[in-house]
Tab-separated table of C-alpha atoms and ligand atoms in Angstrom:
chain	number	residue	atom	x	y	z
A	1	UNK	CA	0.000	0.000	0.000
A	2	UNK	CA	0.781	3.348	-0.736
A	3	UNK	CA	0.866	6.129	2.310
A	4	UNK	CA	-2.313	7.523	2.176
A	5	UNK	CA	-2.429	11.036	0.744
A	6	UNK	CA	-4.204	14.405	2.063
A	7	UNK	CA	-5.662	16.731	-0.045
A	8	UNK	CA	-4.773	20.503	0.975
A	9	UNK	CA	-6.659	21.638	-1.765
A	10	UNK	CA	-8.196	20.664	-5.292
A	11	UNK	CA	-6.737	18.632	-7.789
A	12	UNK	CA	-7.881	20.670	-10.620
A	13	UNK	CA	-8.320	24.296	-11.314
A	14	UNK	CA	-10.353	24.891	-14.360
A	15	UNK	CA	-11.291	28.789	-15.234
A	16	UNK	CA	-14.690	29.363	-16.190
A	17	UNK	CA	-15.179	29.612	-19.885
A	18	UNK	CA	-15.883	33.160	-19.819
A	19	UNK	CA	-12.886	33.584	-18.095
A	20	UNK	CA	-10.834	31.849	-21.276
A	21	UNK	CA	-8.270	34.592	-22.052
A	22	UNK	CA	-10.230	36.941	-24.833
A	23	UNK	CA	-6.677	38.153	-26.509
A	24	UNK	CA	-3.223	36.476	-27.080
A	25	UNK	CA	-0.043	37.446	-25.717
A	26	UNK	CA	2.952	38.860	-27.720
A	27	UNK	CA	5.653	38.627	-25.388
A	28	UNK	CA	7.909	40.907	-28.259
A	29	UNK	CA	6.209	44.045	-27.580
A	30	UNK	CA	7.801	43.825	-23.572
A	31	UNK	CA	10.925	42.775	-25.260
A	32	UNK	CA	13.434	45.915	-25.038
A	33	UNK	CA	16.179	43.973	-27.019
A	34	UNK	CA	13.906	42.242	-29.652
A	35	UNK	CA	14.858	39.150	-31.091
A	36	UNK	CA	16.512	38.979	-34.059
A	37	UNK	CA	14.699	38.903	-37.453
A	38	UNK	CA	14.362	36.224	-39.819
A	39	UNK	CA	16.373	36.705	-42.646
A	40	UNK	CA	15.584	36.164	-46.348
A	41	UNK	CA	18.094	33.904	-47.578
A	42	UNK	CA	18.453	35.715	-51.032
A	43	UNK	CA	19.348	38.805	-49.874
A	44	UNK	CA	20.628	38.676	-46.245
A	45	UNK	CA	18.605	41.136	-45.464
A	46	UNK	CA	15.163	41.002	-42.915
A	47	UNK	CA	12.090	39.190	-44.717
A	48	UNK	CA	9.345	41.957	-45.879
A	49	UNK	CA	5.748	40.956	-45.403
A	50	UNK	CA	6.110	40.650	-49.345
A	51	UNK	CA	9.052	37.894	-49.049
A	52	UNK	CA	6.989	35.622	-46.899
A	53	UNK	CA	3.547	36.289	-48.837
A	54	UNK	CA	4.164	33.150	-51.475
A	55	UNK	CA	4.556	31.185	-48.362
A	56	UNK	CA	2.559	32.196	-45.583
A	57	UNK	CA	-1.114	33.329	-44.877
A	58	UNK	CA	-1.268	37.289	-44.971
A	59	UNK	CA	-2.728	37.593	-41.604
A	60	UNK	CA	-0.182	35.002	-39.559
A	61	UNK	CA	2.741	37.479	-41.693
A	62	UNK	CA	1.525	40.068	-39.813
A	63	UNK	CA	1.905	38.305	-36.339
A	64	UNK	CA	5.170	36.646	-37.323
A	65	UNK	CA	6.410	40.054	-37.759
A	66	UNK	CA	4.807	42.145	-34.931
A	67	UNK	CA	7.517	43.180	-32.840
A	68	UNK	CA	5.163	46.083	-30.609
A	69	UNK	CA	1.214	44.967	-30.427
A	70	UNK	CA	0.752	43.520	-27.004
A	71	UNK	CA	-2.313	41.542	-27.626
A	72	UNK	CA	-4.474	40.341	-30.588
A	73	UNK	CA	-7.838	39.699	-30.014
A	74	UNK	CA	-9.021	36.043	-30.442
A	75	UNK	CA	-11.380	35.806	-33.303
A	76	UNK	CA	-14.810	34.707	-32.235
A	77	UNK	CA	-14.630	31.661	-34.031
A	78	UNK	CA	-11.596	30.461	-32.738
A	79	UNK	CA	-12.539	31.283	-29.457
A	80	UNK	CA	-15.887	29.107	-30.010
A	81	UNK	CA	-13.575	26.253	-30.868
A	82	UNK	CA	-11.210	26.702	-27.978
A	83	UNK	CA	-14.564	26.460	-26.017
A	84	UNK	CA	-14.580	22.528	-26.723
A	85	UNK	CA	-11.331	21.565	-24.830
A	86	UNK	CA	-10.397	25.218	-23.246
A	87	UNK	CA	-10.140	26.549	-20.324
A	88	UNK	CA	-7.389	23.376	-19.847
A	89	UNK	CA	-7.071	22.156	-16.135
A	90	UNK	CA	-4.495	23.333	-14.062
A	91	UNK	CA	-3.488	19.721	-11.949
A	92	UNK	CA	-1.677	19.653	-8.687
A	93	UNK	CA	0.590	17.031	-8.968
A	94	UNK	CA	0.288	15.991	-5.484
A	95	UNK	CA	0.815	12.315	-5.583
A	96	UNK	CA	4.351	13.436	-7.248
A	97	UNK	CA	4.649	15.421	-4.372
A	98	UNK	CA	4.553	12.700	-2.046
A	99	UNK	CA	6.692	10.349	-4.398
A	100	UNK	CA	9.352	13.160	-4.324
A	101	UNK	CA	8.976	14.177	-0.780
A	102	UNK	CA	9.205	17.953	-1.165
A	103	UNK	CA	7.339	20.533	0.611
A	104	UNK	CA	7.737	22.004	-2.750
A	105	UNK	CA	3.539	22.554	-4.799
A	106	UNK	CA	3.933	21.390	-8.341
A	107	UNK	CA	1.067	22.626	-10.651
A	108	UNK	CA	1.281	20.954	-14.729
A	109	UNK	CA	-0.645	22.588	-16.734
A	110	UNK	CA	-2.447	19.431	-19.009
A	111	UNK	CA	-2.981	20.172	-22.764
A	112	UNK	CA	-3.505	16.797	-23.738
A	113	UNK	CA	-7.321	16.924	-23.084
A	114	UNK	CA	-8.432	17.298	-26.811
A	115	UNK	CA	-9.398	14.942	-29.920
A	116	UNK	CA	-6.089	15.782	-31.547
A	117	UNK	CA	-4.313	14.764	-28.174
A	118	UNK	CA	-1.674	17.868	-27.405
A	119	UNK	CA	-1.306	21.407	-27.168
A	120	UNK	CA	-0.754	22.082	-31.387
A	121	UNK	CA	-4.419	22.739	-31.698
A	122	UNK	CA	-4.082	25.664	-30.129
A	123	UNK	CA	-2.300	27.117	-33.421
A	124	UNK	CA	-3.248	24.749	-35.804
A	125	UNK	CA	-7.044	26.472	-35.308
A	126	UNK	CA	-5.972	29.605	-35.805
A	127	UNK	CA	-3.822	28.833	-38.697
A	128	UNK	CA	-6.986	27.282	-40.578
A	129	UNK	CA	-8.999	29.877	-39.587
A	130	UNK	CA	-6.938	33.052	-41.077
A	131	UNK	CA	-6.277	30.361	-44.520
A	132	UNK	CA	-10.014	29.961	-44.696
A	133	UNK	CA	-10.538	34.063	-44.018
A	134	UNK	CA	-8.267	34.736	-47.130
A	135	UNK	CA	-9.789	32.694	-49.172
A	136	UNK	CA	-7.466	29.441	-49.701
A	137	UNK	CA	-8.478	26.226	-50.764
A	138	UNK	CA	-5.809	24.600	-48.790
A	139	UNK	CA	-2.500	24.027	-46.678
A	140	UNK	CA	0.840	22.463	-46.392
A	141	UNK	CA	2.947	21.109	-43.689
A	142	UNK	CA	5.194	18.159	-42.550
A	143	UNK	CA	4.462	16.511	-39.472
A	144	UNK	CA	7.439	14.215	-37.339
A	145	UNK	CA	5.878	11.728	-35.061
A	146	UNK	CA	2.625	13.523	-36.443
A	147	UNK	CA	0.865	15.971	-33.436
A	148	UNK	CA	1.121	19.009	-35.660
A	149	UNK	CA	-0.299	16.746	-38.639
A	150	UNK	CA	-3.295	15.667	-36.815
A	151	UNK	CA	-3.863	18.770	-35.016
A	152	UNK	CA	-4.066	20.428	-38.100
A	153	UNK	CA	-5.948	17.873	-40.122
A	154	UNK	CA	-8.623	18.235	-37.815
A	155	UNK	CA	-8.783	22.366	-37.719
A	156	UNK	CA	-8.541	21.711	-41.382
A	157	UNK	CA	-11.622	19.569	-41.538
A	158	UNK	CA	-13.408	22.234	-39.610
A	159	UNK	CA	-12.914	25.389	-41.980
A	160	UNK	CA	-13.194	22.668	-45.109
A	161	UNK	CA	-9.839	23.481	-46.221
A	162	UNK	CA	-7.957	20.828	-47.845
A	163	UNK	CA	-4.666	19.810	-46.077
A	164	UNK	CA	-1.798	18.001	-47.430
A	165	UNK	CA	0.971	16.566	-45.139
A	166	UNK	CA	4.200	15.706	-45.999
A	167	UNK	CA	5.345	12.978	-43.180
A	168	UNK	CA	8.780	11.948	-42.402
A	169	UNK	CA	8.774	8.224	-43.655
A	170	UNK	CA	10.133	6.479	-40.951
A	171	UNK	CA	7.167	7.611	-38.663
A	172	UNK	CA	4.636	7.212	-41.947
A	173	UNK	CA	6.136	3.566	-41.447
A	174	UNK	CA	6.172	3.529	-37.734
A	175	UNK	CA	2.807	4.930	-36.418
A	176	UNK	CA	0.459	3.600	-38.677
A	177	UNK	CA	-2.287	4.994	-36.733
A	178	UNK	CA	-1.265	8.625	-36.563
A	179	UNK	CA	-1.097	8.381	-40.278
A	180	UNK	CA	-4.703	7.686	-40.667
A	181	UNK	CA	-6.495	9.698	-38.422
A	182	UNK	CA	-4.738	12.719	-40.469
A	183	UNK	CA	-6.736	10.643	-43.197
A	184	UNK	CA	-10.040	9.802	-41.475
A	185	UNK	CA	-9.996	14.120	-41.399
A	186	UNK	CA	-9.492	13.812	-44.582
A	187	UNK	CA	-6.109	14.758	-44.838
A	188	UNK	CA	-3.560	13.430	-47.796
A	189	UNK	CA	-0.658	11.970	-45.847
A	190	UNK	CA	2.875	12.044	-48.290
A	191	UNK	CA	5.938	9.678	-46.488
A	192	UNK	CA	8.847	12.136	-47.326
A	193	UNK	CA	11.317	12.319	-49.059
A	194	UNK	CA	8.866	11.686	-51.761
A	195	UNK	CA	8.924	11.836	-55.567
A	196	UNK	CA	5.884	14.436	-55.558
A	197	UNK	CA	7.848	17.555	-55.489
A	198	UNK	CA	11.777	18.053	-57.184
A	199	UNK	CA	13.505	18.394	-53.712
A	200	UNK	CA	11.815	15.229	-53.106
A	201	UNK	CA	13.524	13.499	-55.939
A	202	UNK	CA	16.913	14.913	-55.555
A	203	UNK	CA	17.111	13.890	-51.902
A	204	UNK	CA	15.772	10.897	-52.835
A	205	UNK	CA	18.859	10.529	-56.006
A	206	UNK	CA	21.199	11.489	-53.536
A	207	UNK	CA	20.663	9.608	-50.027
A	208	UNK	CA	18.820	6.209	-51.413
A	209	UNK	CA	16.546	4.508	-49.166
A	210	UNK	CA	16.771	7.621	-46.520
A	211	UNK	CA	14.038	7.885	-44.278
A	212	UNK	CA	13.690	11.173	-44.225
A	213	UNK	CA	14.058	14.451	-42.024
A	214	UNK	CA	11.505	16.788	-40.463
A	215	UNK	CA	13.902	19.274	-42.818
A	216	UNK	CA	13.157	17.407	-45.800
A	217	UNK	CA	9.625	17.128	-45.000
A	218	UNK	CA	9.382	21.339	-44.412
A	219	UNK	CA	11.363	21.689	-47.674
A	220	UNK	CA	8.891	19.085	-49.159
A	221	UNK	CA	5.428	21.159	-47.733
A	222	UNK	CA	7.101	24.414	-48.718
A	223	UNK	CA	7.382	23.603	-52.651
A	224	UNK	CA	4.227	22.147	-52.726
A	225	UNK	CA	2.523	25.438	-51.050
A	226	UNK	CA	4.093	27.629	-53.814
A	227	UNK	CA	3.684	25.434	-56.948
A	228	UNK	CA	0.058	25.015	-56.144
A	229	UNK	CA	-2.156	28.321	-56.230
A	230	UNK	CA	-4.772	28.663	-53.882
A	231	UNK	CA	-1.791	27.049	-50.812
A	232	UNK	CA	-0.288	28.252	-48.488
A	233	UNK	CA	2.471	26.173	-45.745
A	234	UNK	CA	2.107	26.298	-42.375
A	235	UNK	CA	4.176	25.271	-39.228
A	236	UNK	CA	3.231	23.758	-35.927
A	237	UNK	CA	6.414	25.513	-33.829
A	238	UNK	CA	9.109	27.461	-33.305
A	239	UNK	CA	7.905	30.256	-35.631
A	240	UNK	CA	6.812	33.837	-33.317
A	241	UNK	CA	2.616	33.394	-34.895
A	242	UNK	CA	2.765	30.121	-32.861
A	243	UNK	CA	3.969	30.975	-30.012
A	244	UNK	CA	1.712	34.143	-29.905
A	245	UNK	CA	-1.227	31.360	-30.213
A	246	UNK	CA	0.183	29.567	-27.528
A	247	UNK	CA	0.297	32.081	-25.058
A	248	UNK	CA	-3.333	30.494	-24.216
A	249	UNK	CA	-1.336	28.419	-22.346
A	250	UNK	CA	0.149	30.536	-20.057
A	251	UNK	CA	-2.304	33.190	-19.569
A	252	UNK	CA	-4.552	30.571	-18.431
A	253	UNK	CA	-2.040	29.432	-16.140
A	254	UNK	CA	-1.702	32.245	-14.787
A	255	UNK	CA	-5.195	33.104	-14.288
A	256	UNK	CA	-6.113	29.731	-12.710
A	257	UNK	CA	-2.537	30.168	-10.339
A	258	UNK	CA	-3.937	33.933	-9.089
A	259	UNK	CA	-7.394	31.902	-8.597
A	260	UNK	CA	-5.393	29.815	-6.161
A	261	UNK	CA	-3.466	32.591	-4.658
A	262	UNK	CA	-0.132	31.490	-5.265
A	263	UNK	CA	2.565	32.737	-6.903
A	264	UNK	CA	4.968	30.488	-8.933
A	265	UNK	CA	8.415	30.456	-8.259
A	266	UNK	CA	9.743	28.513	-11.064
A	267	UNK	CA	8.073	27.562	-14.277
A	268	UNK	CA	9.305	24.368	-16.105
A	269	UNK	CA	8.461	23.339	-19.876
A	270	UNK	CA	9.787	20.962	-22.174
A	271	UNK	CA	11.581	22.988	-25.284
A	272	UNK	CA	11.438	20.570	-28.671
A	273	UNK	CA	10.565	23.976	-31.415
A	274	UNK	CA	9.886	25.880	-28.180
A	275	UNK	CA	5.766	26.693	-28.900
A	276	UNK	CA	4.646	25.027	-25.361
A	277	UNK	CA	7.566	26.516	-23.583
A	278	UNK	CA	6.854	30.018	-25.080
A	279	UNK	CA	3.442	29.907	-25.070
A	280	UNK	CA	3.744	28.663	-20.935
A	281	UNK	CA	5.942	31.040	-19.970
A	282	UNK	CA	5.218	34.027	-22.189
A	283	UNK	CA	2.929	36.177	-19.571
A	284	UNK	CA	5.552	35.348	-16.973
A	285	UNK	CA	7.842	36.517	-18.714
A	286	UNK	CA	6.054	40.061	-19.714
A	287	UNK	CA	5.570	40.547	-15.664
A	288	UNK	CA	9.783	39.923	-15.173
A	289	UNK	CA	10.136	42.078	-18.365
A	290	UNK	CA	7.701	45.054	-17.025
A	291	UNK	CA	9.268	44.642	-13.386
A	292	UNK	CA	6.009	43.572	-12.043
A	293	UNK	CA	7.217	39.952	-10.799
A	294	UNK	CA	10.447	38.129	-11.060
A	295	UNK	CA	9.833	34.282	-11.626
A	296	UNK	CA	12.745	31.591	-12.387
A	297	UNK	CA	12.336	29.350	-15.802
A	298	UNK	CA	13.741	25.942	-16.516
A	299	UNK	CA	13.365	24.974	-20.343
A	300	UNK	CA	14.019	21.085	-20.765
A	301	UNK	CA	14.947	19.313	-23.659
A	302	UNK	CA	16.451	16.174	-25.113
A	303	UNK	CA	20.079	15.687	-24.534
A	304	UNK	CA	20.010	14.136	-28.252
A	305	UNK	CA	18.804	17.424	-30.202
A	306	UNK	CA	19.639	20.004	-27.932
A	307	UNK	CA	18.946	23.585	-29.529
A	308	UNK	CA	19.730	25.736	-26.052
A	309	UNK	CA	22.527	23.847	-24.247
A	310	UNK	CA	24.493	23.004	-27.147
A	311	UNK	CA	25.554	24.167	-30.588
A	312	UNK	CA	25.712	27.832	-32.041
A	313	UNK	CA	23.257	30.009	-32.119
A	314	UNK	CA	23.312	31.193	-35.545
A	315	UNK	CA	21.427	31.178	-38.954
A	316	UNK	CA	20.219	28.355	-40.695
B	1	PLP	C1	5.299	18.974	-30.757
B	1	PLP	C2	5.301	18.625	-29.405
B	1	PLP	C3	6.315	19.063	-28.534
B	1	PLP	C4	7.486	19.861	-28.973
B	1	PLP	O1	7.134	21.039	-29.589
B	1	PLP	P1	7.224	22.457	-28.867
B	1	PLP	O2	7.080	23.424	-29.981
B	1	PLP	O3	8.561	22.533	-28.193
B	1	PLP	O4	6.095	22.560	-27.905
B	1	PLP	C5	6.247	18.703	-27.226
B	1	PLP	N1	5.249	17.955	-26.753
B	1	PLP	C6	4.242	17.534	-27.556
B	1	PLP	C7	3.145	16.705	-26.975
B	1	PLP	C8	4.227	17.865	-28.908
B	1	PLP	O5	3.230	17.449	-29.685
């Protein structure tokens, strides 16, 4: 038997959904040193909203390069969808607690409690909705083990978008099922490298029987979003229009924590592209950056593709 365990206070913290956050965070516009810009690879110089339009919807340009508006309100409609799995619970973690035998209260903040089955829906929504506002009859993207692919399918399926997904073959191969619930959305599902699009083939020419790269995959999505009129690509992390989505994340956090009455002291995520981090820790943040709160934050990630504790930080 376990030691039995006493409850100081709930388990879960849900908001009310009227109390789901009405505007997104852009953590950029507290930023006195901003970060620095994305370059366009022709000319070495910062992308224009006019080098990224081929690519990218108009309106998700616009947040990628928003360096000053605080907040941008939540469409309606997306903020009807959130409705379905949103506010998220806040959990106490108390029976880790007891396991690690701190006096320490750990909170996790649980995204996983949606059809798609992580936090990507948060942007994936909001990247159908703003293709389906301009007028597109569809989408690009690669997924890895295939969150962002399914997430999207299903936001897809919802506008009525068609959305084609270019996914790195050895997990096409390996999770069979994650392959075709992209498909039971309706989704086209592409193992990459493939011999649909020319980088495709020359990858393939060059590394024979490779099983691909979440790089190939994005250079795969990305020349099927500009050959095909009507497309645009999108991306599931890392970009500054995903983690503005996922500041849902932490602004309900930190609504449900002041709830509670207690202040964090340190604020842990896991860092893969960095969207759940950001997205966690981005209000945080804008309190330490105003000089309202200070706060300590732990990124974690995998000791075999490290992108903060290893490496240069430089241009790709
Ligand atoms: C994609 C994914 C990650 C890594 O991506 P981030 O952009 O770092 O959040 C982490 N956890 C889950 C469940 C994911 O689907």
């Amino acid at each position: 038997m376990r030691n039995s365990l006493k409850l100081d206070g709930p388990v879960k913290t849900y908001l009310d959904e009227n109390e789901l956050p009405k505007a997104w965070y852009n953590v950029r516009a507290d930023m006195k040193k901003k970060p620095a810009p994305l370059l366009n690879p022709g000319t070495g110089k910062p992308v224009t909203f006019e080098d990224l339009q081929p690519v990218f919807c108009d309106e998700l340009i616009k947040q990628e390069l928003d360096n000053d508006t605080a907040y941008f309100e939540i469409p309606e409609d997306i903020l009807t969808f959130y409705k379905m799995y949103r506010p998220s619970p806040l959990v106490r973690a108390y029976f880790l607690e007891q396991a690690l035998g701190t006096p320490a209260h750990i909170y996790y903040k649980f995204e996983g409690n949606n059809t798609s089955g992580s936090h990507k829906l948060n942007s994936a929504i909001a990247q159908a909705y703003y293709a389906k506002k301009q007028g597109l009859k569809g989408v690009t993207t690669e997924t890895g083990a295939g969150q962002w692919g399914t997430a999207l399918s299903m936001s897809t399926a919802f506008f009525g978008l068609d959305c084609q997904v270019y996914m790195v073959k050895v997990s096409y191969e390996q999770k069979p099922f994650r392959r075709e619930v992209m498909r039971t959305y309706g989704a086209s599902v592409t193992p990459s490298p493939s011999m649909t699009t020319d980088i495709g083939k020359k990858i393939n020419a060059e590394f024979p029987g490779t099983t691909g790269s979440l790089g190939c995959a994005i250079s795969e999505a990305v020349e099927a979003a500009v050959k095909q009129p009507g497309y645009r690509y999108v991306l599931g992390s890392v970009l500054n229009q995903v983690l503005l989505h996922q500041s849902v994340i932490g602004l309900e956090t930190k609504a449900a924590l002041d709830k509670l009455g207690v202040k964090a002291d340190l604020i842990i995520g896991c860092a893969g592209g960095g969207s759940n981090l950001g997205g966690l820790i981005s209000p945080f943040v804008g309190e330490k950056l105003r000089g309202e709160a200070d706060y300590d934050i732990l990124a974690v990630e995998p000791a075999s593709c490290p992108s903060f504790t290893r490496g240069k930080y430089a241009y790709d």
